[in-house]
Every structure is written in structure tokens, then in C-alpha cells.
Amino acid sequence: MAIDLEALSTCTRCDLSITRQRVVIGSGPAGPALMVIGEAPGRSEDEGGEPFIGRSGQLLFRLLDEEAGLSRDQCFVTNVVKCRPPNNRTPTRHELATCRPWLAEQLADVRPRVVLALGNTAARSLFGYEQGIGHTHGLVARLDSGPGLATYHPAAALRSGSVVLELMRADLRILRSLVQKA
Ligand code: URA
């Protein structure tokens, strides 16, 4: 069953619908090499209606190109939570659980070969990890859709600098081999 985009774009299942400007659904080709899944839209995305169009996105797609040979238009890009939390706070468990069925429908529709979760919130929500991203980045998980990998959120690399950046680069080289094999 195809996802009801009209219902998603007018969703009021949680209170983020009160403060958001737009539901950021995500976009990309069907059957892509990669589905990139972040945490939730930030200010630029809430205004622009597309995921990862701010500074984090610029870094992310440069790294994906350099380390995994993937361009943005080869990826379907979305978030575990589709609406911006006020002041970019971490989504609550309730918001994550409420939004989860939308992501499940997207995964079933999009059928990516490989999934990349960015940061703690996405990695925990998608792969059920209890440990933080410092322990789970670079691990390969199995989803119904196929293999999945977690790495740091690019915002963490922007904040913390070269150590996190190098860890992300190493994770994305693992991603490259997953995509080649999938
Ligand atoms: N951070 C995210 O997790 N997602 C976006 O779309 C933008 C920034």
C-alpha cells in the first residue's frame, strides 16, 4: 500500500503539528542505493520543506560523495520525526513512537538497498540500540528492508570537529562496501 502523502503532509498525530511550519516528508528516487534517515527537521528544513538543506546537509552530502561515491539524488532522504521540535530539542519518546508508522510505510514503499541512520536518536529508533552512538556507529544492523548502518549525526561533526569527522568518514567507507554488496 502506498503511503498517503496528503495525510502525512497534514498530520496532527502529535503536538509538533502545532509549532511546525511544514511536515518534512523527505524525497528521493524509489529503490535507491541508500535511504538516509536523520533525527528531525531543523529551522531551515521546517521553512524549506526538504530534509538536510542546512549546514548539516552540506557536510553530509560532501562526505557521502567523497567516502561512499553517492550523490544526494541517488539517495532517499528523510528523518525519523517529520516535524521540527521547538528549539531543535530531541524528539520525545511519544513523538518518536507516534511518527514511527510513517517511516515504516516509507521504508516499505521506497525499498532502499541500504539504510543509514544519523546520530543517536535515529540509530536507537531504527535499530533498537540501547547504547549511544559512540558504541554503535559503524555496526551493521539487519532490517526487514536489508542492511542498515549507524553513524554520527553531521551536526556532531560540525560541533566537535576532526575526531568525529574522521569516525564518520570511516563509517561511510563501511557503507560503501555495504552498498556495493547489496
Ligand atoms: N538534522 C536532521 O536530523 N534532519 C534534518 O533534516 C536536518 C538536520
Coordinates of N, CA and C and ligand atoms in Angstrom, one line a residue:
M1 N 0.8 -1.2 0.0 CA 0.0 0.0 0.0 C 0.9 1.3 0.0
A2 N 0.6 2.2 -0.9 CA 1.5 3.4 -1.0 C 1.1 4.3 0.1
I3 N 2.1 5.0 0.6 CA 1.9 6.0 1.7 C 0.9 7.1 1.3
D4 N 0.1 7.6 2.2 CA -0.9 8.6 1.9 C -0.2 10.0 2.1
L5 N 0.4 10.6 1.1 CA 1.2 11.8 1.3 C 0.3 13.0 1.7
E6 N -0.9 13.0 1.3 CA -1.8 14.1 1.7 C -2.0 14.0 3.2
A7 N -2.3 12.7 3.7 CA -2.5 12.6 5.2 C -1.2 12.9 5.9
L8 N 0.0 12.5 5.4 CA 1.2 12.8 6.1 C 1.5 14.3 6.1
S9 N 1.2 15.0 5.0 CA 1.5 16.4 5.0 C 0.5 17.3 5.8
T10 N -0.5 16.7 6.3 CA -1.5 17.4 7.2 C -1.6 16.7 8.6
C11 N -0.6 15.9 8.9 CA -0.7 15.0 10.1 C -0.8 15.9 11.4
T12 N -1.7 15.5 12.3 CA -1.8 16.1 13.6 C -1.7 15.1 14.7
R13 N -1.0 14.0 14.5 CA -1.0 12.9 15.5 C -0.2 13.3 16.8
C14 N 0.6 14.3 16.7 CA 1.3 14.8 17.9 C 1.4 16.3 17.9
D15 N 1.8 16.9 19.1 CA 1.8 18.3 19.2 C 2.8 19.1 18.4
L16 N 3.8 18.4 17.8 CA 4.7 19.1 16.9 C 3.9 19.8 15.8
S17 N 2.7 19.3 15.5 CA 1.9 19.8 14.4 C 1.5 21.3 14.7
I18 N 1.5 21.6 16.0 CA 1.1 23.0 16.4 C 2.2 24.0 16.1
T19 N 3.4 23.6 16.3 CA 4.5 24.6 16.2 C 5.3 24.5 14.8
R20 N 5.1 23.4 14.1 CA 5.9 23.3 12.8 C 5.3 24.3 11.8
Q21 N 6.2 24.6 10.8 CA 5.6 25.3 9.6 C 5.2 24.3 8.6
R22 N 6.1 23.3 8.3 CA 5.8 22.2 7.3 C 6.1 20.9 7.8
V23 N 5.4 19.9 7.3 CA 5.8 18.5 7.5 C 6.9 18.2 6.5
V24 N 8.1 17.8 7.0 CA 9.2 17.5 6.1 C 9.2 16.0 5.8
I25 N 8.6 15.7 4.6 CA 8.3 14.3 4.3 C 9.6 13.5 3.9
G26 N 10.4 14.2 3.1 CA 11.6 13.6 2.5 C 11.4 13.4 1.1
S27 N 12.5 13.0 0.4 CA 12.4 12.9 -1.1 C 13.6 12.1 -1.6
G28 N 13.4 11.6 -2.8 CA 14.4 10.8 -3.5 C 13.8 9.8 -4.4
P29 N 14.6 9.0 -5.1 CA 14.1 8.0 -6.0 C 13.6 6.8 -5.3
A30 N 12.7 6.0 -6.0 CA 12.3 4.7 -5.5 C 13.4 3.7 -5.7
G31 N 13.5 2.7 -4.8 CA 14.5 1.7 -5.0 C 16.0 2.2 -5.0
P32 N 16.3 3.2 -4.1 CA 17.6 3.8 -4.2 C 18.7 2.9 -3.6
A33 N 19.9 3.3 -3.9 CA 21.0 2.6 -3.2 C 21.0 2.8 -1.7
L34 N 20.5 4.0 -1.3 CA 20.6 4.4 0.1 C 19.4 5.2 0.6
M35 N 18.9 4.9 1.8 CA 18.0 5.8 2.4 C 18.7 6.4 3.6
V36 N 18.8 7.7 3.7 CA 19.5 8.4 4.7 C 18.4 8.9 5.7
I37 N 18.5 8.6 7.0 CA 17.5 8.9 8.0 C 18.1 9.7 9.1
G38 N 17.7 10.9 9.2 CA 18.2 11.8 10.3 C 17.2 11.8 11.5
E39 N 17.4 12.8 12.3 CA 16.5 12.9 13.6 C 15.2 13.6 13.3
A40 N 15.3 14.8 13.0 CA 14.1 15.6 12.8 C 14.5 16.9 12.0
P41 N 13.5 17.6 11.4 CA 13.9 18.8 10.7 C 14.4 19.9 11.6
G42 N 15.3 20.7 11.1 CA 15.8 21.9 11.8 C 15.0 23.1 11.3
R43 N 15.5 24.3 11.6 CA 14.8 25.5 11.2 C 14.8 25.6 9.6
S44 N 15.9 25.4 9.0 CA 16.0 25.6 7.5 C 15.0 24.6 6.8
E45 N 14.9 23.4 7.4 CA 14.1 22.3 6.8 C 12.6 22.6 7.0
D46 N 12.3 23.1 8.2 CA 10.9 23.5 8.6 C 10.4 24.6 7.6
E47 N 11.4 25.5 7.3 CA 11.0 26.6 6.3 C 11.0 26.1 4.9
G48 N 12.0 25.3 4.5 CA 12.1 24.9 3.1 C 11.3 23.7 2.7
G49 N 10.9 22.8 3.7 CA 10.1 21.7 3.4 C 10.9 20.4 2.9
E50 N 12.2 20.5 2.9 CA 13.1 19.4 2.5 C 14.1 19.1 3.6
P51 N 14.4 17.8 3.8 CA 15.4 17.4 4.8 C 16.8 17.8 4.4
F52 N 17.6 18.1 5.4 CA 19.0 18.3 5.3 C 19.4 19.3 4.2
I53 N 18.8 20.5 4.2 CA 19.1 21.5 3.3 C 20.0 22.6 4.0
G54 N 20.3 22.4 5.3 CA 21.1 23.4 6.0 C 22.6 22.9 6.0
R55 N 23.3 23.4 7.0 CA 24.8 23.2 7.1 C 25.1 21.7 7.3
S56 N 24.3 21.0 8.1 CA 24.5 19.6 8.4 C 24.4 18.8 7.0
G57 N 23.4 19.2 6.2 CA 23.2 18.5 5.0 C 24.4 18.7 4.0
Q58 N 24.9 19.9 4.0 CA 26.0 20.2 3.1 C 27.2 19.3 3.5
L59 N 27.5 19.2 4.8 CA 28.6 18.3 5.2 C 28.3 16.9 4.9
L60 N 27.1 16.4 5.2 CA 26.7 15.1 5.0 C 26.9 14.6 3.5
F61 N 26.4 15.4 2.6 CA 26.5 15.0 1.2 C 27.8 15.2 0.6
R62 N 28.7 16.0 1.2 CA 30.1 16.1 0.7 C 30.8 14.8 1.2
L63 N 30.5 14.4 2.4 CA 31.2 13.1 3.0 C 30.6 11.9 2.2
L64 N 29.3 11.8 2.0 CA 28.8 10.7 1.2 C 29.4 10.6 -0.2
D65 N 29.6 11.7 -0.8 CA 30.2 11.7 -2.1 C 31.7 11.2 -2.0
E66 N 32.4 11.8 -1.1 CA 33.8 11.6 -1.0 C 34.1 10.1 -0.5
E67 N 33.4 9.6 0.4 CA 33.7 8.3 1.0 C 32.9 7.1 0.4
A68 N 31.7 7.4 0.0 CA 30.8 6.3 -0.5 C 30.5 6.4 -2.0
G69 N 30.9 7.5 -2.6 CA 30.6 7.7 -4.0 C 29.1 7.9 -4.3
L70 N 28.4 8.4 -3.4 CA 27.0 8.6 -3.6 C 26.6 10.1 -3.6
S71 N 25.8 10.5 -4.5 CA 25.3 11.9 -4.6 C 23.9 11.9 -4.0
R72 N 23.5 13.1 -3.6 CA 22.2 13.3 -3.0 C 21.1 12.7 -3.8
D73 N 21.1 12.8 -5.2 CA 20.0 12.4 -6.0 C 20.0 10.8 -6.1
Q74 N 21.0 10.2 -5.6 CA 21.0 8.7 -5.6 C 20.3 8.2 -4.3
C75 N 20.0 9.1 -3.3 CA 19.6 8.7 -2.0 C 18.1 9.2 -1.8
F76 N 17.4 8.4 -1.0 CA 16.1 8.9 -0.5 C 16.5 9.5 0.9
V77 N 16.1 10.7 1.2 CA 16.5 11.4 2.4 C 15.3 11.7 3.3
T78 N 15.3 11.3 4.5 CA 14.2 11.7 5.4 C 14.7 11.7 6.9
N79 N 13.7 11.8 7.8 CA 14.0 11.8 9.2 C 13.1 10.8 10.0
V80 N 13.5 10.4 11.2 CA 12.6 9.6 12.0 C 11.4 10.4 12.5
V81 N 11.5 11.7 12.7 CA 10.4 12.5 13.0 C 10.2 13.6 11.9
K82 N 9.0 13.7 11.5 CA 8.8 14.6 10.2 C 8.6 16.0 10.5
C83 N 8.4 16.4 11.8 CA 8.1 17.8 12.1 C 9.2 18.4 13.1
R84 N 9.5 19.7 12.9 CA 10.6 20.2 13.8 C 10.1 20.4 15.2
P85 N 10.9 19.8 16.2 CA 10.7 20.1 17.6 C 11.1 21.5 17.9
P86 N 10.3 22.2 18.8 CA 10.7 23.6 19.1 C 12.1 23.7 19.6
N87 N 12.8 24.7 19.2 CA 14.2 25.0 19.5 C 15.1 23.8 19.2
N88 N 14.7 22.9 18.3 CA 15.5 21.8 17.9 C 15.8 20.8 19.0
R89 N 14.9 20.8 20.0 CA 15.2 19.8 21.1 C 15.0 18.4 20.5
T90 N 15.6 17.4 21.3 CA 15.5 16.0 20.9 C 14.0 15.6 20.9
P91 N 13.5 14.8 19.9 CA 12.1 14.4 19.9 C 11.9 13.5 21.1
T92 N 10.7 13.6 21.7 CA 10.3 12.8 22.9 C 10.0 11.3 22.4
R93 N 10.0 10.4 23.4 CA 9.6 9.0 23.0 C 8.2 9.0 22.4
H94 N 7.3 9.8 22.9 CA 6.0 9.8 22.4 C 6.0 10.3 20.9
E95 N 6.7 11.3 20.7 CA 6.8 11.8 19.3 C 7.4 10.8 18.3
L96 N 8.5 10.1 18.8 CA 9.1 9.1 18.0 C 8.1 7.9 17.7
A97 N 7.4 7.5 18.8 CA 6.5 6.4 18.6 C 5.3 6.8 17.7
T98 N 4.9 8.0 17.8 CA 3.7 8.5 17.0 C 4.1 8.6 15.5
C99 N 5.3 9.0 15.3 CA 5.8 9.2 13.9 C 6.2 7.9 13.2
R100 N 6.6 6.9 14.0 CA 7.2 5.7 13.5 C 6.4 5.0 12.4
P101 N 5.1 4.9 12.5 CA 4.4 4.2 11.4 C 4.6 4.9 10.0
W102 N 4.8 6.2 10.0 CA 5.0 6.9 8.7 C 6.4 6.4 8.1
L103 N 7.4 6.3 9.0 CA 8.7 5.8 8.5 C 8.6 4.4 8.0
A104 N 7.8 3.6 8.7 CA 7.7 2.2 8.3 C 7.0 2.1 7.0
E105 N 6.0 2.9 6.7 CA 5.4 3.0 5.4 C 6.3 3.4 4.3
Q106 N 7.1 4.5 4.7 CA 8.1 5.0 3.7 C 9.1 3.9 3.3
L107 N 9.6 3.2 4.3 CA 10.6 2.1 4.1 C 10.0 1.0 3.1
A108 N 8.8 0.7 3.4 CA 8.1 -0.3 2.6 C 7.9 0.1 1.2
D109 N 7.6 1.4 1.0 CA 7.4 2.0 -0.3 C 8.7 2.2 -1.1
V110 N 9.7 2.8 -0.4 CA 10.9 3.2 -1.1 C 11.8 2.1 -1.4
R111 N 11.8 1.0 -0.6 CA 12.6 -0.2 -0.8 C 14.1 0.2 -1.1
P112 N 14.8 0.8 -0.1 CA 16.2 1.1 -0.3 C 17.0 -0.1 -0.2
R113 N 18.2 -0.2 -0.8 CA 19.1 -1.3 -0.7 C 19.8 -1.3 0.7
V114 N 20.1 -0.1 1.2 CA 20.8 0.1 2.5 C 20.2 1.3 3.2
V115 N 20.2 1.2 4.5 CA 19.7 2.4 5.3 C 20.8 2.9 6.1
L116 N 21.0 4.3 6.2 CA 22.0 4.9 7.0 C 21.2 5.8 8.1
A117 N 21.4 5.5 9.4 CA 20.9 6.2 10.4 C 21.9 7.2 11.0
L118 N 21.5 8.5 11.1 CA 22.4 9.5 11.5 C 22.2 9.9 13.0
G119 N 23.1 9.6 13.9 CA 23.0 10.0 15.3 C 22.3 9.1 16.1
N120 N 22.3 9.4 17.4 CA 21.7 8.6 18.5 C 20.3 8.3 18.3
T121 N 19.5 9.4 18.1 CA 18.0 9.2 18.1 C 17.6 8.3 16.9
A122 N 18.2 8.5 15.7 CA 17.8 7.7 14.6 C 18.3 6.3 14.8
A123 N 19.5 6.1 15.3 CA 20.1 4.8 15.4 C 19.3 4.0 16.5
R124 N 18.9 4.6 17.6 CA 18.1 3.9 18.6 C 16.7 3.6 18.1
S125 N 16.1 4.5 17.4 CA 14.8 4.3 16.9 C 14.7 3.2 15.8
L126 N 15.7 3.3 14.9 CA 15.6 2.3 13.8 C 16.1 0.9 14.2
F127 N 17.2 0.9 14.9 CA 17.8 -0.4 15.1 C 17.6 -0.9 16.5
G128 N 17.0 -0.1 17.4 CA 16.7 -0.6 18.8 C 17.9 -0.6 19.7
Y129 N 18.9 0.1 19.3 CA 20.1 0.2 20.1 C 19.8 0.8 21.5
E130 N 20.4 0.3 22.5 CA 20.3 0.9 23.9 C 21.5 1.8 24.1
Q131 N 22.7 1.4 23.6 CA 23.9 2.2 23.8 C 23.9 3.4 22.9
G132 N 24.7 4.3 23.2 CA 24.8 5.6 22.4 C 25.6 5.4 21.2
I133 N 25.6 6.4 20.3 CA 26.2 6.3 19.0 C 27.8 6.1 19.1
G134 N 28.4 6.5 20.2 CA 29.8 6.2 20.4 C 30.1 4.7 20.4
H135 N 29.1 3.9 20.7 CA 29.3 2.5 20.7 C 28.7 1.8 19.5
T136 N 27.8 2.4 18.9 CA 27.0 1.7 17.8 C 27.4 2.2 16.4
H137 N 28.1 3.3 16.3 CA 28.5 3.7 14.9 C 29.4 2.7 14.3
G138 N 29.1 2.5 13.0 CA 29.9 1.5 12.2 C 29.4 0.1 12.3
L139 N 28.4 -0.2 13.2 CA 27.9 -1.5 13.3 C 26.8 -1.8 12.2
V140 N 26.8 -3.0 11.6 CA 25.8 -3.3 10.6 C 24.6 -4.0 11.3
A141 N 23.4 -3.4 11.0 CA 22.2 -4.0 11.6 C 21.4 -4.6 10.4
R142 N 20.5 -5.5 10.8 CA 19.6 -6.1 9.8 C 18.2 -5.5 10.0
L143 N 17.6 -4.9 9.0 CA 16.2 -4.5 9.0 C 15.5 -5.4 8.0
D144 N 14.1 -5.3 8.1 CA 13.4 -6.1 7.1 C 13.7 -5.7 5.6
S145 N 14.1 -4.4 5.5 CA 14.4 -3.9 4.2 C 15.8 -4.3 3.7
G146 N 16.7 -4.7 4.6 CA 18.1 -5.1 4.3 C 19.0 -4.5 5.3
P147 N 20.3 -4.4 4.9 CA 21.3 -3.9 5.9 C 21.1 -2.4 6.3
G148 N 21.5 -2.1 7.5 CA 21.5 -0.7 8.0 C 22.8 -0.4 8.7
L149 N 23.2 0.8 8.7 CA 24.4 1.2 9.4 C 24.1 2.5 10.1
A150 N 24.7 2.7 11.3 CA 24.6 3.9 12.1 C 25.9 4.7 12.0
T151 N 25.8 6.0 11.9 CA 27.0 6.8 12.1 C 26.6 8.1 12.9
Y152 N 27.6 8.9 13.2 CA 27.3 10.2 13.9 C 26.4 11.1 13.0
H153 N 25.7 12.0 13.7 CA 24.9 13.0 13.0 C 26.0 14.0 12.5
P154 N 25.8 14.5 11.3 CA 26.8 15.5 10.8 C 26.8 16.8 11.7
A155 N 25.7 17.1 12.4 CA 25.8 18.2 13.4 C 26.8 18.0 14.4
A156 N 27.0 16.7 14.8 CA 28.0 16.4 15.9 C 29.4 16.7 15.3
A157 N 29.6 16.4 14.0 CA 30.9 16.7 13.4 C 31.2 18.2 13.3
L158 N 30.1 18.9 13.0 CA 30.2 20.4 12.9 C 30.6 21.0 14.3
R159 N 30.0 20.4 15.3 CA 30.2 20.9 16.7 C 31.6 20.4 17.2
S160 N 31.9 19.1 17.0 CA 33.1 18.5 17.7 C 34.3 18.5 16.9
G161 N 34.2 18.6 15.6 CA 35.4 18.7 14.8 C 36.0 17.4 14.3
S162 N 37.4 17.4 14.2 CA 38.0 16.4 13.3 C 37.9 15.0 13.8
V163 N 37.8 14.7 15.1 CA 37.8 13.3 15.6 C 36.5 12.7 15.1
V164 N 35.4 13.3 15.3 CA 34.1 12.8 14.8 C 34.0 12.7 13.3
L165 N 34.6 13.7 12.7 CA 34.6 13.7 11.2 C 35.3 12.5 10.7
E166 N 36.5 12.2 11.3 CA 37.2 11.0 10.8 C 36.5 9.7 11.1
L167 N 35.8 9.6 12.2 CA 35.0 8.4 12.5 C 33.8 8.3 11.5
M168 N 33.2 9.4 11.2 CA 32.2 9.4 10.1 C 32.7 8.9 8.8
R169 N 33.9 9.4 8.5 CA 34.5 9.0 7.2 C 34.7 7.5 7.1
A170 N 35.2 7.0 8.3 CA 35.5 5.5 8.3 C 34.1 4.7 8.2
D171 N 33.1 5.2 8.9 CA 31.8 4.5 8.8 C 31.3 4.6 7.4
L172 N 31.5 5.7 6.7 CA 30.9 5.8 5.3 C 31.7 4.9 4.3
R173 N 32.9 4.6 4.7 CA 33.6 3.6 3.9 C 33.0 2.2 4.1
I174 N 32.6 1.9 5.3 CA 31.9 0.6 5.5 C 30.6 0.6 4.7
L175 N 29.9 1.8 4.7 CA 28.7 2.0 3.9 C 28.9 1.7 2.5
R176 N 30.0 2.2 1.9 CA 30.3 2.0 0.5 C 30.3 0.5 0.2
S177 N 31.0 -0.3 1.1 CA 31.0 -1.7 0.7 C 29.7 -2.4 0.9
L178 N 28.9 -1.9 1.9 CA 27.5 -2.5 2.0 C 26.7 -2.2 0.8
V179 N 26.8 -1.0 0.2 CA 26.0 -0.6 -0.9 C 26.5 -1.4 -2.2
Q180 N 27.8 -1.6 -2.2 CA 28.3 -2.4 -3.4 C 27.8 -3.9 -3.4
K181 N 27.7 -4.4 -2.1 CA 27.3 -5.8 -2.0 C 25.8 -6.0 -2.1
A182 N 25.0 -4.9 -1.7 CA 23.5 -5.1 -1.6 C 22.9 -5.3 -2.9
Ligands
URA1 N1 19.1 17.4 11.1 C1 18.3 16.3 10.9 O1 18.4 15.4 11.7 N2 17.5 16.3 9.9 C2 17.4 17.3 9.0 O2 16.6 17.2 8.1 C3 18.2 18.5 9.3 C4 19.0 18.5 10.3

